[in-house]
XYZ file of C-alpha atoms in Angstrom:
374
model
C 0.000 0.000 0.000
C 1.330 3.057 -1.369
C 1.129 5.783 2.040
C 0.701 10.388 1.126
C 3.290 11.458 3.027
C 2.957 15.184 4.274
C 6.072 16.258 2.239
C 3.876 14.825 -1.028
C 0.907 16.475 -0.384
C 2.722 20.060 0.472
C 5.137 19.365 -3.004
C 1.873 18.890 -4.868
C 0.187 21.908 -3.215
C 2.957 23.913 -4.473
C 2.865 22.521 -7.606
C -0.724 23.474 -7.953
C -0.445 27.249 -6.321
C 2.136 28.057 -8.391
C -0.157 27.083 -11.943
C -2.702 29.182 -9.754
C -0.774 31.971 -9.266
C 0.455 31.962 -13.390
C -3.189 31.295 -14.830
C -4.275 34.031 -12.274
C -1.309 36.461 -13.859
C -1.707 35.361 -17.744
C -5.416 36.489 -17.049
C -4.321 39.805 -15.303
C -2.274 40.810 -18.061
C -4.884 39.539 -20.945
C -7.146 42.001 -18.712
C -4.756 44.852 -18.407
C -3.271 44.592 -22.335
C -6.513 43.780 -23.683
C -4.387 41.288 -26.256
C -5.162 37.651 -26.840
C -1.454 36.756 -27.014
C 1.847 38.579 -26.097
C 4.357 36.381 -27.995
C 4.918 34.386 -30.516
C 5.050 30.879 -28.704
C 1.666 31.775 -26.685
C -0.396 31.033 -30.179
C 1.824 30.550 -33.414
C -1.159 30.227 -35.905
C -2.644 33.800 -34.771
C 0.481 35.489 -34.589
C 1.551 34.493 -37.691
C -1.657 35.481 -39.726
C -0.994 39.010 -37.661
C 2.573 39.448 -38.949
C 0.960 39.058 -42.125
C -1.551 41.007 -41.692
C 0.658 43.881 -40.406
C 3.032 43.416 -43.010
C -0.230 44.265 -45.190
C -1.133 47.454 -43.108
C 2.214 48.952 -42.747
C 2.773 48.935 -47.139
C -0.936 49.868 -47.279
C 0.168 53.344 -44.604
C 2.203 54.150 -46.526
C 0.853 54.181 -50.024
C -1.846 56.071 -48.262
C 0.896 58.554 -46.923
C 2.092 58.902 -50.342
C -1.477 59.304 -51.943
C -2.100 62.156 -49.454
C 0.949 64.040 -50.291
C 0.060 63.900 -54.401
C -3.812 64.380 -53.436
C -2.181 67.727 -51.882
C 0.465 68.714 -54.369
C -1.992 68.321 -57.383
C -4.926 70.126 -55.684
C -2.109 72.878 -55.656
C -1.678 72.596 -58.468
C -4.895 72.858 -60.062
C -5.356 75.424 -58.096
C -2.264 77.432 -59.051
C -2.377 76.710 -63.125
C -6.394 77.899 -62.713
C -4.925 80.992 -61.499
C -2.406 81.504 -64.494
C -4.596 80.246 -67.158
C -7.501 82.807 -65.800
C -4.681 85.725 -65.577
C -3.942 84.874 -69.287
C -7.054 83.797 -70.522
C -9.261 85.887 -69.780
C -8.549 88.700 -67.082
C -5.279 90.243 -68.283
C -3.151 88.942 -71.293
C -5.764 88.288 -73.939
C -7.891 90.707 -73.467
C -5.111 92.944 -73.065
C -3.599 91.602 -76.712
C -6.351 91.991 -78.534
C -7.222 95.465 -77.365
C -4.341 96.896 -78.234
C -4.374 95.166 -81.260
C -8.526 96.247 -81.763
C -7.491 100.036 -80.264
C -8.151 102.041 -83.462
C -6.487 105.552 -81.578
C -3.267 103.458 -80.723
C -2.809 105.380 -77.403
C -3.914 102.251 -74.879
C -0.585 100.041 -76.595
C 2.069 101.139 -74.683
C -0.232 101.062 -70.649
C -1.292 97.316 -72.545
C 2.280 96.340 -72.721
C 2.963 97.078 -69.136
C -0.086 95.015 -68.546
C 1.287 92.097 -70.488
C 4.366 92.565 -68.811
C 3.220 92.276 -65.138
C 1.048 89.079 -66.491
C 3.912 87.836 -67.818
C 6.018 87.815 -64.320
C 2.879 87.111 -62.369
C 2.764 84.217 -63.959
C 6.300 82.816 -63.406
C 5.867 83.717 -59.888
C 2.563 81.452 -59.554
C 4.275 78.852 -61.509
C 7.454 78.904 -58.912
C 4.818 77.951 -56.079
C 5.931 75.131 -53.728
C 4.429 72.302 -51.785
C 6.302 71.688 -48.874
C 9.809 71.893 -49.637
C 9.781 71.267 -53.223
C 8.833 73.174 -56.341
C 5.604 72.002 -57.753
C 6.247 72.366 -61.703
C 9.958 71.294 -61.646
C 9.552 68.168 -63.215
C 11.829 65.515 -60.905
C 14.047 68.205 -59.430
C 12.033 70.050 -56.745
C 14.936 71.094 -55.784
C 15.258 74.022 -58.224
C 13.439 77.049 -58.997
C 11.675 76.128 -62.556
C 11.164 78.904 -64.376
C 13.684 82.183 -63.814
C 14.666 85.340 -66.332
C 18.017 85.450 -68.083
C 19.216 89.005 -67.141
C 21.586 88.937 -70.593
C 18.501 88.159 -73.105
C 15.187 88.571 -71.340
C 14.699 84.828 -72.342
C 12.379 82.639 -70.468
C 14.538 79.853 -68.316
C 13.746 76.302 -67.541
C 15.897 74.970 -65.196
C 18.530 77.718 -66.964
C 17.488 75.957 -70.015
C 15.595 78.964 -72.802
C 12.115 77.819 -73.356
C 12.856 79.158 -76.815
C 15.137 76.970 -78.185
C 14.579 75.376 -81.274
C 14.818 78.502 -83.492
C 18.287 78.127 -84.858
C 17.846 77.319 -88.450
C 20.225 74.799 -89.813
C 23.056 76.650 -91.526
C 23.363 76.468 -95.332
C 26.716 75.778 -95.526
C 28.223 72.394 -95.475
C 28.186 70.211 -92.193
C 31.397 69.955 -90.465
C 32.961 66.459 -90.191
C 33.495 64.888 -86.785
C 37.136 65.880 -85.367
C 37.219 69.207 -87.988
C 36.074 72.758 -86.311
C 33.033 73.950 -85.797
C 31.957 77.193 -87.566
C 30.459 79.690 -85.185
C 27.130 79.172 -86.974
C 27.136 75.594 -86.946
C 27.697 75.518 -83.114
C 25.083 78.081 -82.442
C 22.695 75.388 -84.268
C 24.265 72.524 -82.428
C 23.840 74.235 -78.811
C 20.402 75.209 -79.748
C 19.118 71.762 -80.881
C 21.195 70.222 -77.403
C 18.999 73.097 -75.430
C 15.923 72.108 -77.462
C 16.903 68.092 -76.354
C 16.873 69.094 -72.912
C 13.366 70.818 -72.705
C 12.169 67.513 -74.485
C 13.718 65.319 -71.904
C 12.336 67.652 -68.952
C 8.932 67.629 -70.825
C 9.321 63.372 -70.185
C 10.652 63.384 -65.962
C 8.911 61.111 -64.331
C 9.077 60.543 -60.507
C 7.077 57.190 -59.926
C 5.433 56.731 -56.700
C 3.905 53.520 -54.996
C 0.112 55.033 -54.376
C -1.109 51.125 -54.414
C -1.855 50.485 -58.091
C 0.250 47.166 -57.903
C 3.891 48.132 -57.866
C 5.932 45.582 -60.127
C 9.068 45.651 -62.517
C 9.393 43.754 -65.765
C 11.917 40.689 -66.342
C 13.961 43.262 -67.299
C 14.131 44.823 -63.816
C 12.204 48.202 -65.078
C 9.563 49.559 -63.454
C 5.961 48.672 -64.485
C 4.834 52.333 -65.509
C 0.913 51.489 -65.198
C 2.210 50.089 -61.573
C 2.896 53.184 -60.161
C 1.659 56.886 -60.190
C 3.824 59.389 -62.062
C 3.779 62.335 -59.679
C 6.323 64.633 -61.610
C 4.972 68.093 -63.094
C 6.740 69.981 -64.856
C 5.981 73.551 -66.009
C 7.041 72.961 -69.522
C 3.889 70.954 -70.157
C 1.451 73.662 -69.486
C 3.138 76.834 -70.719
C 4.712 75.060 -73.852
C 8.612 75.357 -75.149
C 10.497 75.582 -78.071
C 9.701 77.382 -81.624
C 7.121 76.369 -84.220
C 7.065 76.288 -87.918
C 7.277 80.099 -87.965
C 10.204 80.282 -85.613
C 7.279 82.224 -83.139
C 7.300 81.162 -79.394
C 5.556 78.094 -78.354
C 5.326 79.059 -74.758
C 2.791 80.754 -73.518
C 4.889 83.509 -71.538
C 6.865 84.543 -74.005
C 4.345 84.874 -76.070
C 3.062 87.826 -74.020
C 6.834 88.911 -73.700
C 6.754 89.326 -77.668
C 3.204 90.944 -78.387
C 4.385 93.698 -74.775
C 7.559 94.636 -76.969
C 5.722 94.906 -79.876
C 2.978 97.227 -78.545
C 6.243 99.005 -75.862
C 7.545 99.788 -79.147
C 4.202 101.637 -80.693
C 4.440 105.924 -80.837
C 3.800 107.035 -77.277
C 1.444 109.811 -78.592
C -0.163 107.688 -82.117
C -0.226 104.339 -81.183
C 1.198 103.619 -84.494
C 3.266 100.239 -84.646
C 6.967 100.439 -85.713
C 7.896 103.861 -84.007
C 11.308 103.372 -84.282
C 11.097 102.296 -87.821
C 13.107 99.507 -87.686
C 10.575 96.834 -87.176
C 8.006 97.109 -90.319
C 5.856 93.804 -89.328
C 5.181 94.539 -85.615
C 1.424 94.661 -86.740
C 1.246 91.801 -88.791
C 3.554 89.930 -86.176
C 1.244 91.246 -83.281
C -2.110 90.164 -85.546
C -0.018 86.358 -85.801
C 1.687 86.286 -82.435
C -2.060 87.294 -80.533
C -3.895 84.725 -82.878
C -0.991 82.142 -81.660
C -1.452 83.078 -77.799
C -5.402 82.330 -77.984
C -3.995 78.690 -79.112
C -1.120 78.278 -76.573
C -3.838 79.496 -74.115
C -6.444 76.736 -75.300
C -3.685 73.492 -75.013
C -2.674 75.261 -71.404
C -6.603 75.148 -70.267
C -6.586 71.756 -71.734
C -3.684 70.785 -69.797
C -5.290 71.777 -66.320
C -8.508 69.612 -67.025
C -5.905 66.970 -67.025
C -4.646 67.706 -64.239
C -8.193 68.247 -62.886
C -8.581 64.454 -63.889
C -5.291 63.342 -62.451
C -6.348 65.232 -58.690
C -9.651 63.240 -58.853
C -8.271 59.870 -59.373
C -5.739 60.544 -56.875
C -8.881 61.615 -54.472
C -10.485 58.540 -54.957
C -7.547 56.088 -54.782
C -7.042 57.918 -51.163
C -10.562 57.208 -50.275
C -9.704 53.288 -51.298
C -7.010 53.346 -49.522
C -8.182 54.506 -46.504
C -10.866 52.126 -46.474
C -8.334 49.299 -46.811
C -6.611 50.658 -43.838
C -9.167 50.327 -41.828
C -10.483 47.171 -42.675
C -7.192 45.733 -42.204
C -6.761 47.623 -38.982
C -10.142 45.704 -38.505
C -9.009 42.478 -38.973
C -5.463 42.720 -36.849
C -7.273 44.170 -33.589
C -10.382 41.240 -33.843
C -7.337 38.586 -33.860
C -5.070 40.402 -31.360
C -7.447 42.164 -29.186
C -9.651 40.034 -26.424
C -13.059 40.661 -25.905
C -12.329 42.681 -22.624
C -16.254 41.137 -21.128
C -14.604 37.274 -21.419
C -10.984 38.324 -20.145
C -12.568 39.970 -16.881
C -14.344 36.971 -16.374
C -11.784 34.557 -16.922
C -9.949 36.846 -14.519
C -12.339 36.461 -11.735
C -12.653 33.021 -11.765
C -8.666 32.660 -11.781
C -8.619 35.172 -9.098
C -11.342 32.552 -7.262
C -9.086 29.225 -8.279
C -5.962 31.075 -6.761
C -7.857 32.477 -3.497
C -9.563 29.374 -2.844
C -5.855 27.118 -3.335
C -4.594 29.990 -0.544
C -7.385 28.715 1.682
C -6.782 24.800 1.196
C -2.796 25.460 2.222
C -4.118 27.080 5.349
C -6.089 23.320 6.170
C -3.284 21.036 5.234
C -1.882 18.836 8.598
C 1.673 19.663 9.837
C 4.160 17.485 8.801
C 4.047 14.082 11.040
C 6.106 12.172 13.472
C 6.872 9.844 10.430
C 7.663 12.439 8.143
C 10.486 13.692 9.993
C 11.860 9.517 10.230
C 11.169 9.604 6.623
């Protein structure tokens, strides 16, 4: 016959107040962390599926950090190029072009040309706006002020780059071969066409941003463009660059530069164009150069319902975004959190087990004669 010693029962009473005392702290913590599980090894299959599920929430935060950020910079944006194109379109430059050119005394030209003028730099001010620390309508180089005034020429810059380029025509005498010198005429073509290069390359900067559309590369390594959100704008797009057919402005600034010298130049008292009389077509170029600004004007307005387009789908993507967030957010605290009604309860009765094992110690004999022979 097998005989419980004292020493047995108080090992196992131990044994079983100590498990009291850890349920009774597991639940206490459960209680005070509200969490189902507060390492890995306490339930692998749940934390696992919330790593996952984190992993999931963090890349969706910050798409929807980036999202916010474009949502803001093209809203500025919009908001700045409505500005210019109203200035230009309909407030100030054209109306101010084709008065003077409409202005059968002549005597409103040369106050027009001042109002052109102060258009004209309004307008590269607006278009020099920022959005936190970068410029908005640099392209991929926020860095840099976009559009600035060469003090030599009067030319429109681009990143120091003239907006005019392009109007070189290709000298008529015979190409020089590669290692022979260059005439002086033949480099003034080549640096114009390497200037016109570069406005046609800033035109194209993109600056692709994850904004959750997928982000992927190609076998090649290259970024999936339809993956990602191109959130470069450059200033070039909406005001236009180089020289047309005509060798007349493209952009729309210095179109308004041209047609304010023109009208600058008319008689102070007459109105009359060519008041110096060394510029015959000032008329016919101010009739060709107004009729071209009404054009460069309609491709900028289409440009901003673009962007308009661009700031809505941005907008909504946010939205979807945000509603991801959440429902992941959802799904992590419904695994990790307890429901706090079941943990308080589970506390109590823990509290009870460990209480009531305090009580049964207090009954337990004193160790026996026969213990202490043992």
């Amino acid at each position: 016959m097998m005989r419980i010693t004292t020493n047995g029962v108080l090992r196992g009473y131990r044994s079983s107040l100590a498990r009291s005392a850890s349920n009774l702290n597991a639940a206490r913590n459960t209680v005070l962390t509200r969490r189902n599980f507060n390492s890995y090894a306490e339930d692998p299959a749940a934390a696992t599926q919330s790593f996952k599920l984190r992993r999931s929430f963090s890349r969706t935060s910050d798409q929807l950090t980036n999202s916010t950020a474009l949502v803001n910079k093209f809203e500025s944006a919009w908001s700045t190029i409505q500005t210019v194109v109203s200035d230009l379109g309909n407030a100030q430059a054209k109306v101010a072009a084709l008065s003077g050119l409409t202005d059968s005394s002549g005597a409103a030209r040369q106050p027009l040309a001042e109002v052109l003028n102060q258009t004209a730099e309004s307008a590269v001010q607006s278009l020099n706006a920022k959005y936190a620390d970068s410029f908005i309508f640099a392209g991929s180089d926020g860095l840099n002020v976009p559009f600035s005034w060469d003090s030599a020429t009067g030319n429109l810059l681009f990143r120091g780059v003239n907006v005019n380029a392009g109007g070189v025509e290709k000298p008529a005498t015979a190409e020089p071969a590669a290692g022979d010198p260059v005439p002086a005429e033949w480099q003034a073509y080549y640096d114009d066409q390497a200037d016109l290069k570069k406005l046609q390359d800033m035109s194209k900067e993109t600056q692709y941003i994850d904004v959750g559309l997928g982000l992927q590369e190609n076998l090649g390594g290259d970024l999936v463009s339809s993956s990602a959100f191109n959130g470069a704008l450059s200033g070039l797009n909406f005001m236009g660059f180089g020289r047309d057919a005509e060798g007349d402005p493209k952009n729309v600034i210095s179109l308004m530069k041209e047609i304010s010298n023109i009208f600058a130049r008319c008689d102070k008292d007459t109105g009359n164009f060519n008041a110096d009389g060394t510029h015959p077509t000032d008329e016919a170029d101010a009739t060709r150069l107004t009729k071209k600004l009404e054009d460069a004007l309609g491709k900028a307005t289409s440009q901003h319902t673009q962007l308009d387009v661009n700031a809505k789908f941005l907008k909504t993507n946010e939205e979807q975004l945000e509603l991801t967030a959440d429902t992941l957010n959802q799904q992590i605290l419904s695994l990790e959190q307890c429901d706090l009604a079941d943990a308080i309860t589970a506390f109590s009765w823990a509290q009870y087990c460990y209480n009531a094992a305090l009580k049964v110690g207090n009954s337990i004999l004193s160790q026996s004669l026969i213990d202490y022979m043992n």
